[in-house]
């Protein structure tokens, strides 16, 4: 079975370098075009199910794929982006200015700090891992999973059974496709 892990298309906040996290931001014009092109490209990768974060940017991307393949999108809890708390809506520069001590720790040892009012790395890893297990359990063939950059990095790390910190090496760009070959028997 193949699992296609896909990040949503571009939003205005992506363009501005703002942390979206739990904010429900829609795709911008470029993001909608990206989703259309992605849907065309996914025709070469037919899927029987599409699981998606419930956020607008992910659902819009997933619905484009679903429409091109005649597959209904299944919204799934756990696929949402990392909750960045008070840092949401800010750029990294703004965070550095407003939260200098926390930012310094985040840059050196992100596992040691949780954004004020946000999720810890352990919480994200467990949440996304639970969603990955649910997807594998429910999968009836090749599937697409549409989610968010950090959430997908954690999911890839979880699926590869790597340590919690290993997701830092994984960069998931807008409308990228990461393919995981998964064998339920092994």
Short mmCIF file of C-alpha atoms in Angstrom, two decimals:
data_model
loop_
_atom_site.label_atom_id
_atom_site.label_comp_id
_atom_site.label_asym_id
_atom_site.label_seq_id
_atom_site.Cartn_x
_atom_site.Cartn_y
_atom_site.Cartn_z
CA UNK A 1 0.00 0.00 0.00
CA UNK A 2 1.18 3.51 -0.77
CA UNK A 3 0.47 6.46 1.50
CA UNK A 4 0.88 9.83 -0.19
CA UNK A 5 1.55 12.50 2.43
CA UNK A 6 0.66 15.88 0.93
CA UNK A 7 1.00 19.37 2.31
CA UNK A 8 -1.72 21.90 1.51
CA UNK A 9 -1.26 24.66 -1.06
CA UNK A 10 -0.02 28.16 -0.35
CA UNK A 11 -1.86 30.66 1.83
CA UNK A 12 -1.30 34.39 2.29
CA UNK A 13 0.21 33.60 5.69
CA UNK A 14 2.72 31.19 4.09
CA UNK A 15 3.69 33.99 1.75
CA UNK A 16 4.10 36.46 4.63
CA UNK A 17 6.06 33.97 6.75
CA UNK A 18 3.37 33.92 9.46
CA UNK A 19 2.84 30.90 11.68
CA UNK A 20 -0.63 29.52 10.95
CA UNK A 21 -0.85 26.67 13.43
CA UNK A 22 -4.46 26.18 14.48
CA UNK A 23 -5.76 29.24 12.59
CA UNK A 24 -8.17 28.25 9.84
CA UNK A 25 -6.68 30.03 6.82
CA UNK A 26 -7.88 29.43 3.25
CA UNK A 27 -5.67 28.93 0.22
CA UNK A 28 -4.73 32.03 -1.75
CA UNK A 29 -4.96 32.20 -5.57
CA UNK A 30 -1.54 30.56 -5.97
CA UNK A 31 -2.56 27.85 -3.51
CA UNK A 32 -5.75 27.10 -5.44
CA UNK A 33 -3.73 26.80 -8.68
CA UNK A 34 -1.22 24.57 -6.88
CA UNK A 35 -4.08 22.34 -5.69
CA UNK A 36 -5.38 22.06 -9.27
CA UNK A 37 -1.93 21.11 -10.60
CA UNK A 38 -1.46 18.68 -7.72
CA UNK A 39 -4.81 17.06 -8.52
CA UNK A 40 -3.72 16.58 -12.14
CA UNK A 41 -0.42 15.07 -11.01
CA UNK A 42 -2.18 12.77 -8.57
CA UNK A 43 -4.12 11.20 -11.45
CA UNK A 44 -0.94 9.17 -12.01
CA UNK A 45 -1.22 8.07 -8.37
CA UNK A 46 -4.81 6.84 -8.00
CA UNK A 47 -6.07 6.52 -4.43
CA UNK A 48 -9.11 4.88 -2.92
CA UNK A 49 -9.30 7.16 0.12
CA UNK A 50 -8.24 10.70 0.99
CA UNK A 51 -7.78 11.64 4.65
CA UNK A 52 -7.44 15.31 5.52
CA UNK A 53 -6.97 17.80 8.30
CA UNK A 54 -10.20 19.69 8.90
CA UNK A 55 -8.52 23.08 8.30
CA UNK A 56 -9.72 24.97 5.19
CA UNK A 57 -6.31 25.03 3.52
CA UNK A 58 -5.98 21.25 3.78
CA UNK A 59 -9.61 20.49 2.87
CA UNK A 60 -9.45 22.74 -0.20
CA UNK A 61 -6.34 20.89 -1.36
CA UNK A 62 -7.81 17.46 -0.56
CA UNK A 63 -11.10 18.30 -2.30
CA UNK A 64 -9.23 19.20 -5.50
CA UNK A 65 -7.62 15.73 -5.48
CA UNK A 66 -10.91 14.07 -4.56
CA UNK A 67 -12.79 15.81 -7.38
CA UNK A 68 -10.21 14.70 -9.96
CA UNK A 69 -10.33 11.09 -8.77
CA UNK A 70 -13.98 10.78 -7.76
CA UNK A 71 -12.98 10.04 -4.16
CA UNK A 72 -14.67 11.55 -1.12
CA UNK A 73 -12.44 13.31 1.42
CA UNK A 74 -12.48 11.92 4.96
CA UNK A 75 -11.76 14.62 7.58
CA UNK A 76 -9.68 13.05 10.37
CA UNK A 77 -8.85 14.38 13.81
CA UNK A 78 -5.17 14.51 14.60
CA UNK A 79 -3.98 15.77 11.22
CA UNK A 80 -4.13 19.45 12.22
CA UNK A 81 -1.02 21.60 12.33
CA UNK A 82 0.98 22.11 15.50
CA UNK A 83 -0.76 24.44 17.97
CA UNK A 84 1.70 27.33 18.38
CA UNK A 85 -0.37 29.21 20.97
CA UNK A 86 0.55 32.88 21.32
CA UNK A 87 3.08 32.62 18.50
CA UNK A 88 0.38 32.04 15.88
CA UNK A 89 -0.02 34.87 13.41
CA UNK A 90 3.51 36.07 14.09
CA UNK A 91 6.67 35.82 11.99
CA UNK A 92 9.83 34.28 13.48
CA UNK A 93 11.31 37.78 13.65
CA UNK A 94 8.34 39.01 15.69
CA UNK A 95 8.63 36.00 17.99
CA UNK A 96 12.33 36.72 18.46
CA UNK A 97 11.52 40.31 19.42
CA UNK A 98 8.53 39.59 21.70
CA UNK A 99 9.74 36.31 23.26
CA UNK A 100 13.56 36.53 23.11
CA UNK A 101 14.32 33.93 25.80
CA UNK A 102 11.82 31.39 24.50
CA UNK A 103 12.99 31.98 20.94
CA UNK A 104 16.62 31.40 21.93
CA UNK A 105 15.72 28.07 23.54
CA UNK A 106 13.52 27.13 20.55
CA UNK A 107 16.43 27.74 18.16
CA UNK A 108 18.90 25.66 20.21
CA UNK A 109 16.72 22.92 21.72
CA UNK A 110 13.11 23.07 20.52
CA UNK A 111 12.18 19.95 22.48
CA UNK A 112 12.89 21.88 25.68
CA UNK A 113 10.19 24.51 25.20
CA UNK A 114 6.54 24.71 24.25
CA UNK A 115 5.26 27.93 22.68
CA UNK A 116 3.17 29.81 25.28
CA UNK A 117 -0.32 28.30 25.10
CA UNK A 118 0.76 25.77 22.47
CA UNK A 119 1.40 22.04 22.15
CA UNK A 120 4.56 20.30 23.24
CA UNK A 121 6.51 18.24 20.73
CA UNK A 122 5.51 15.09 22.61
CA UNK A 123 1.82 16.01 22.36
CA UNK A 124 2.12 16.59 18.61
CA UNK A 125 4.06 13.36 18.05
CA UNK A 126 1.45 11.33 19.95
CA UNK A 127 -1.51 13.05 18.24
CA UNK A 128 -0.11 12.65 14.74
CA UNK A 129 1.05 9.10 15.48
CA UNK A 130 -2.47 8.16 16.57
CA UNK A 131 -3.83 9.60 13.30
CA UNK A 132 -1.23 7.62 11.30
CA UNK A 133 -2.24 4.41 13.07
CA UNK A 134 -5.91 5.16 12.33
CA UNK A 135 -5.16 5.77 8.64
CA UNK A 136 -3.24 2.51 8.31
CA UNK A 137 -6.04 0.65 10.09
CA UNK A 138 -8.76 2.12 7.84
CA UNK A 139 -6.83 2.08 4.55
CA UNK A 140 -8.39 -0.06 1.84
CA UNK A 141 -5.60 0.49 -0.68
CA UNK A 142 -3.44 3.42 -1.71
CA UNK A 143 -4.41 6.59 0.17
CA UNK A 144 -3.65 10.30 0.23
CA UNK A 145 -3.22 12.23 3.47
CA UNK A 146 -3.47 16.02 3.24
CA UNK A 147 -2.13 17.93 6.21
CA UNK A 148 0.38 20.60 7.25
CA UNK A 149 4.16 21.03 7.15
CA UNK A 150 5.12 20.33 10.76
CA UNK A 151 2.36 17.75 11.27
CA UNK A 152 3.56 15.79 8.22
CA UNK A 153 7.18 15.98 9.39
CA UNK A 154 6.11 14.43 12.71
CA UNK A 155 4.06 11.82 10.85
CA UNK A 156 7.00 10.83 8.65
CA UNK A 157 9.20 10.58 11.71
CA UNK A 158 6.58 8.43 13.46
CA UNK A 159 6.12 6.15 10.44
CA UNK A 160 9.86 5.66 10.14
CA UNK A 161 9.96 4.92 13.87
CA UNK A 162 12.56 7.58 14.42
CA UNK A 163 13.07 9.59 17.56
CA UNK A 164 10.95 12.58 18.44
CA UNK A 165 13.70 15.04 17.48
CA UNK A 166 14.31 13.56 14.03
CA UNK A 167 11.44 15.47 12.39
CA UNK A 168 13.67 18.55 12.23
CA UNK A 169 15.51 17.03 9.27
CA UNK A 170 12.28 16.71 7.31
CA UNK A 171 11.08 19.73 5.35
CA UNK A 172 7.64 19.49 3.78
CA UNK A 173 6.93 22.26 1.26
CA UNK A 174 3.52 23.39 -0.03
CA UNK A 175 1.86 20.77 -2.26
CA UNK A 176 4.78 18.38 -1.92
CA UNK A 177 4.11 14.64 -2.05
CA UNK A 178 6.03 12.28 0.24
CA UNK A 179 5.39 8.64 -0.64
CA UNK A 180 5.48 5.96 2.02
CA UNK A 181 5.37 2.29 0.98
CA UNK A 182 3.63 0.49 3.83
CA UNK A 183 3.15 -3.23 4.30
CA UNK A 184 0.58 -4.07 6.97
CA UNK A 185 2.06 -7.54 7.43
CA UNK A 186 5.53 -6.30 8.31
#
